[in-house]
Coordinates of N, CA and C in Angstrom, one line a residue:
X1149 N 51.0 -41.7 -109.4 CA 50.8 -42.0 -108.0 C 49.6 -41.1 -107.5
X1150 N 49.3 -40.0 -108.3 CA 48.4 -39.3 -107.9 C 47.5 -39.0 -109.1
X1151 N 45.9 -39.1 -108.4 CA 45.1 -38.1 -109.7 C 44.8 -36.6 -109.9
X1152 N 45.3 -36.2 -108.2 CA 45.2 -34.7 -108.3 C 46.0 -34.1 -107.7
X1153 N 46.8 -33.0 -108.1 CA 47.4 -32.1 -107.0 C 47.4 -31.3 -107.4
X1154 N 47.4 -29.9 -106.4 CA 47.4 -28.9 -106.8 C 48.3 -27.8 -106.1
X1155 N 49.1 -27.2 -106.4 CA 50.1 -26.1 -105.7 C 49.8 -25.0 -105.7
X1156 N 49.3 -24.2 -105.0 CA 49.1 -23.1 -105.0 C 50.1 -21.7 -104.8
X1157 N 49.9 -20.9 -105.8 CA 51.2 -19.3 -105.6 C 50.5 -18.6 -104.4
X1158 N 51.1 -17.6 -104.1 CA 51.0 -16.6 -103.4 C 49.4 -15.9 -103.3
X1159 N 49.6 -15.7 -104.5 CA 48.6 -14.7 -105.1 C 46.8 -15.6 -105.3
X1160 N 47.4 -16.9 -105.5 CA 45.7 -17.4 -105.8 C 45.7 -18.4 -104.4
X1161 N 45.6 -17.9 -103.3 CA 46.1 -18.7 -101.9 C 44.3 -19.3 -101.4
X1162 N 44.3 -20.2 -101.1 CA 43.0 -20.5 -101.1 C 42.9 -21.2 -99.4
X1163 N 42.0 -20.0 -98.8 CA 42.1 -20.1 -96.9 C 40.9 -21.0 -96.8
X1164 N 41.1 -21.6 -95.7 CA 40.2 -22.6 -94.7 C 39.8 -22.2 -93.4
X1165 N 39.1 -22.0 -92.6 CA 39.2 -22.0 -91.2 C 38.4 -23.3 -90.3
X1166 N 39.7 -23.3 -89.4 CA 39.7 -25.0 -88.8 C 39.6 -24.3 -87.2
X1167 N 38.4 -24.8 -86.4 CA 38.1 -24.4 -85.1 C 39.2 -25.1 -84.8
X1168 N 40.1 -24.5 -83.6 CA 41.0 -25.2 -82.6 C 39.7 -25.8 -81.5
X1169 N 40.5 -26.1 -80.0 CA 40.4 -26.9 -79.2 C 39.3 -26.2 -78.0
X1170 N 39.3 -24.9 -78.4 CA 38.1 -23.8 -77.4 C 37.7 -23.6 -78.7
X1171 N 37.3 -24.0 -79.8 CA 36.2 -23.5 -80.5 C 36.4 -22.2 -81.7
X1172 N 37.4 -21.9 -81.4 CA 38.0 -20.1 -82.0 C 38.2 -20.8 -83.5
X1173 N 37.9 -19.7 -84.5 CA 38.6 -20.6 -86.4 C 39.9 -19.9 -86.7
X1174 N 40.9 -20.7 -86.9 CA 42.0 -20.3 -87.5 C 41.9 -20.4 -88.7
X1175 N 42.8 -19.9 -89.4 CA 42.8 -19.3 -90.8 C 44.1 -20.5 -91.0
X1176 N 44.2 -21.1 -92.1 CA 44.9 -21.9 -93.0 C 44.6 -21.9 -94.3
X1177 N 46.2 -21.8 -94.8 CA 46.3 -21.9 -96.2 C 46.7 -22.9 -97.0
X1178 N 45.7 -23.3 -97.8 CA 45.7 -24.8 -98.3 C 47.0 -24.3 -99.3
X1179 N 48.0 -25.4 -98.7 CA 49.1 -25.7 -99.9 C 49.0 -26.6 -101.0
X1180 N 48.4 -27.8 -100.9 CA 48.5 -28.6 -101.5 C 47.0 -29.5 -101.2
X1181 N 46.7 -30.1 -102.5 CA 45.1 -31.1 -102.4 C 45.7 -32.5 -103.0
X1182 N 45.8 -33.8 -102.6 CA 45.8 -34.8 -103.4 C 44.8 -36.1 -103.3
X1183 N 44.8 -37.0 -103.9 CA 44.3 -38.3 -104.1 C 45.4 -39.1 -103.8
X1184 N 45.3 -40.1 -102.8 CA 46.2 -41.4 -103.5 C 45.7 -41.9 -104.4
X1185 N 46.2 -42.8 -105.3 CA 45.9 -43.6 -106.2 C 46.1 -45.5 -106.1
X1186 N 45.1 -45.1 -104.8 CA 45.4 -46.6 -104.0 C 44.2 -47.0 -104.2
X1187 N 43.1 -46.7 -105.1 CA 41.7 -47.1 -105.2 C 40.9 -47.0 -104.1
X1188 N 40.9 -46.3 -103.5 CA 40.0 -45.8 -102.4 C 39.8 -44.9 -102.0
X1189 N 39.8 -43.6 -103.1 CA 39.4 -42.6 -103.2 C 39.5 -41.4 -102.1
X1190 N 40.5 -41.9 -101.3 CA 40.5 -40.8 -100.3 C 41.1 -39.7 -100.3
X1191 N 40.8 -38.6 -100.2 CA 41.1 -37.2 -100.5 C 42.0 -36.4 -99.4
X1192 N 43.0 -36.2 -99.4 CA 44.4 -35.5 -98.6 C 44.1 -33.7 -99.0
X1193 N 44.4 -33.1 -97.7 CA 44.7 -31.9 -97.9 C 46.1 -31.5 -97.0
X1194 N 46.9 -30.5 -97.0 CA 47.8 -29.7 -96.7 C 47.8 -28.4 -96.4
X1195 N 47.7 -28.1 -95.0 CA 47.8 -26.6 -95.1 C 48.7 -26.3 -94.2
X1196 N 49.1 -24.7 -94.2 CA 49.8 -23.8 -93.0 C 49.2 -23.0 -92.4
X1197 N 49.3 -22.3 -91.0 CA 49.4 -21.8 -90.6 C 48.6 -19.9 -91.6
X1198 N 47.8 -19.6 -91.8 CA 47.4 -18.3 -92.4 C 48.5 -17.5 -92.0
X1199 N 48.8 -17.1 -91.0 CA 49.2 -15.8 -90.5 C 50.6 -15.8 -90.7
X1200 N 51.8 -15.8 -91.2 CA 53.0 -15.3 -91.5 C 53.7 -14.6 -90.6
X1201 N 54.1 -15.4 -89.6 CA 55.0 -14.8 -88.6 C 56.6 -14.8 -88.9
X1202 N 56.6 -14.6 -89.8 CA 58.3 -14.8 -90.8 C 58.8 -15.6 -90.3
X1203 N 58.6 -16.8 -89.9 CA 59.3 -18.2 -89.5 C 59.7 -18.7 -91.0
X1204 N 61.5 -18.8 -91.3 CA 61.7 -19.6 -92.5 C 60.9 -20.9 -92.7
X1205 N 61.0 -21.6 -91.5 CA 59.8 -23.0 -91.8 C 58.5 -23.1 -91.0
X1206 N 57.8 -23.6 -92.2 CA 56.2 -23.7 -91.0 C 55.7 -24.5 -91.1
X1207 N 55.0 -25.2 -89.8 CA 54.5 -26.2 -89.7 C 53.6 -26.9 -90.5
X1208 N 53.6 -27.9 -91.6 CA 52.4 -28.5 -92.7 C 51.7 -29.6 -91.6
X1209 N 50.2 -29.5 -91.6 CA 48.9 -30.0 -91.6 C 48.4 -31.2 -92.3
X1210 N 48.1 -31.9 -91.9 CA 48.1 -33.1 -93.2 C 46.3 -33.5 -92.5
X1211 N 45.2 -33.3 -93.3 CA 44.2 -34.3 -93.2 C 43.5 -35.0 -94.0
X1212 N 42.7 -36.1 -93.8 CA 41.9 -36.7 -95.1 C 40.7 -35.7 -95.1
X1213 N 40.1 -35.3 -96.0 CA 38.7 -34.7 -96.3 C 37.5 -35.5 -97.2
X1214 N 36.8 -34.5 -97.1 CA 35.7 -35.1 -98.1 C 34.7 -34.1 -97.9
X1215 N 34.8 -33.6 -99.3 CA 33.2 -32.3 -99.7 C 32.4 -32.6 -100.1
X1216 N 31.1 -31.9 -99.8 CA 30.0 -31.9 -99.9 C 29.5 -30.5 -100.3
X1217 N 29.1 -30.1 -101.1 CA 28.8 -29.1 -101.8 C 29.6 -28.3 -101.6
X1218 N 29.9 -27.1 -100.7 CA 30.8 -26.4 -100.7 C 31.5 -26.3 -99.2
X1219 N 31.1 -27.4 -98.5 CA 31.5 -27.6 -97.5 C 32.9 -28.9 -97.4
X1220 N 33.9 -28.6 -96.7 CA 34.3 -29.6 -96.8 C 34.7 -30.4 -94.8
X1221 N 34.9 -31.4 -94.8 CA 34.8 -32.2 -93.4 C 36.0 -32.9 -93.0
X1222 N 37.2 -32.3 -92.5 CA 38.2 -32.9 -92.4 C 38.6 -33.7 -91.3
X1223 N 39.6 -34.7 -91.4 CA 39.1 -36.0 -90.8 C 41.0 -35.6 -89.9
X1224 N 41.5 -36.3 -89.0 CA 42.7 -36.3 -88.8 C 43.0 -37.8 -89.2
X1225 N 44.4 -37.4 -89.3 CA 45.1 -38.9 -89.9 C 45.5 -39.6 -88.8
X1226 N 45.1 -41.1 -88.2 CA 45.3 -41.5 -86.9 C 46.2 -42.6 -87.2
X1227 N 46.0 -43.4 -88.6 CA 46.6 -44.6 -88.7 C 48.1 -44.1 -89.2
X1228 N 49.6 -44.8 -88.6 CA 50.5 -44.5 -88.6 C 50.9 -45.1 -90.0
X1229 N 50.7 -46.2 -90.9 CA 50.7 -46.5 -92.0 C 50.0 -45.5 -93.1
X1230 N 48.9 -45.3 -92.9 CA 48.1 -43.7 -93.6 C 49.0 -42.5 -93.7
X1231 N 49.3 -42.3 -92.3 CA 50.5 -41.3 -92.3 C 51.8 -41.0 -93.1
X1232 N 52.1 -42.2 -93.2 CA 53.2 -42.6 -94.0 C 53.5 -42.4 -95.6
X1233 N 52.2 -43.1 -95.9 CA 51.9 -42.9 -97.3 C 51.0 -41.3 -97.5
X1234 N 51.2 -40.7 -96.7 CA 50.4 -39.2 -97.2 C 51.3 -38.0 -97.1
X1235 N 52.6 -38.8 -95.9 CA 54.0 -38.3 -96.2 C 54.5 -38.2 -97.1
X1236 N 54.9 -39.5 -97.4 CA 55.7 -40.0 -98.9 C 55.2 -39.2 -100.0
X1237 N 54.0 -39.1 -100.1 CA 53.6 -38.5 -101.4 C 53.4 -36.9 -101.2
X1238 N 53.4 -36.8 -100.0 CA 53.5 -35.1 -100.1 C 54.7 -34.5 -100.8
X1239 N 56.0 -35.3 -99.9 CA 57.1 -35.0 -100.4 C 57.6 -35.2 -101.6
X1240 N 57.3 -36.5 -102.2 CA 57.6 -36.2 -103.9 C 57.0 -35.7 -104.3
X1241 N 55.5 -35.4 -104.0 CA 54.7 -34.0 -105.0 C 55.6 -32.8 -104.8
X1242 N 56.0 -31.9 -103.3 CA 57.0 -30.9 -103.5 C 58.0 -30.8 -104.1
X1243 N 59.2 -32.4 -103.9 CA 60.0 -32.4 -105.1 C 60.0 -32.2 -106.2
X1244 N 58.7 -32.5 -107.2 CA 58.6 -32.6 -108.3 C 58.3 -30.7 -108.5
X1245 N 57.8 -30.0 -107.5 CA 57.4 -29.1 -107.9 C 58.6 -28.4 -107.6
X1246 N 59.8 -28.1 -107.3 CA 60.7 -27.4 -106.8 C 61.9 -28.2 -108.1
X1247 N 61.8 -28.9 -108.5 CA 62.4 -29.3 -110.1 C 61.8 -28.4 -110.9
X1248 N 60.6 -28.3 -110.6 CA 59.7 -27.7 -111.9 C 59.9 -26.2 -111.8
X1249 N 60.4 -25.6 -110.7 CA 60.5 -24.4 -110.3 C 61.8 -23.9 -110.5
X1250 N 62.7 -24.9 -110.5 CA 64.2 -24.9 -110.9 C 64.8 -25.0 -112.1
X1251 N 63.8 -25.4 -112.5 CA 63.8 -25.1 -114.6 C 63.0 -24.0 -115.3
X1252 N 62.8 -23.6 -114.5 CA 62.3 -22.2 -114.8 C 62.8 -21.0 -114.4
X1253 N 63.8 -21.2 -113.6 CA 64.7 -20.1 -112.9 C 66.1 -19.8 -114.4

């Protein structure tokens, strides 16, 4: 379903900063990077919130992107069908990785 994902640990946490609505950059930490594999190449990112306010759950970020040298340009997801399918696959990518973390316990 996918050509790429990537989960990131603690320790190799890989930050973004995304201007809010006055302009200010927040800090986000990319959880997850994927591809659908719908032939159209378009590139999904996932992030949280940087800052760790010991909230058990945090809010995940969902946008389309696309890099350019070391820049990258993220898009928001508007179409509610797009949404769906960037859902879906978030969530079985975590599934598969919390299997994968559960056999290793």
């Amino acid at each position: 379903m996918t050509d790429n994902n990537h989960l990131h640990d603690e320790e190799e946490a890989e930050i973004i900063y995304i201007p809010d609505g006055e302009g200010n950059e927040e800090a986000f930490e990319v959880i997850m990077r994927f591809e659908l594999d719908d032939g159209t190449d378009r590139k999904y990112i996932m992030v949280v919130p940087a800052e760790d306010d010991g909230e058990e759950e945090q809010e995940v970020f969902a946008f389309r992107y696309e890099e350019e040298n070391d820049d990258i340009q993220l898009f928001p997801i508007d179409d509610p069908a797009e949404w769906d399918m960037v859902e879906e696959t978030f969530n079985t990518l975590i599934g598969e990785f919390d299997e994968a973390e559960g056999d290793k316990a």
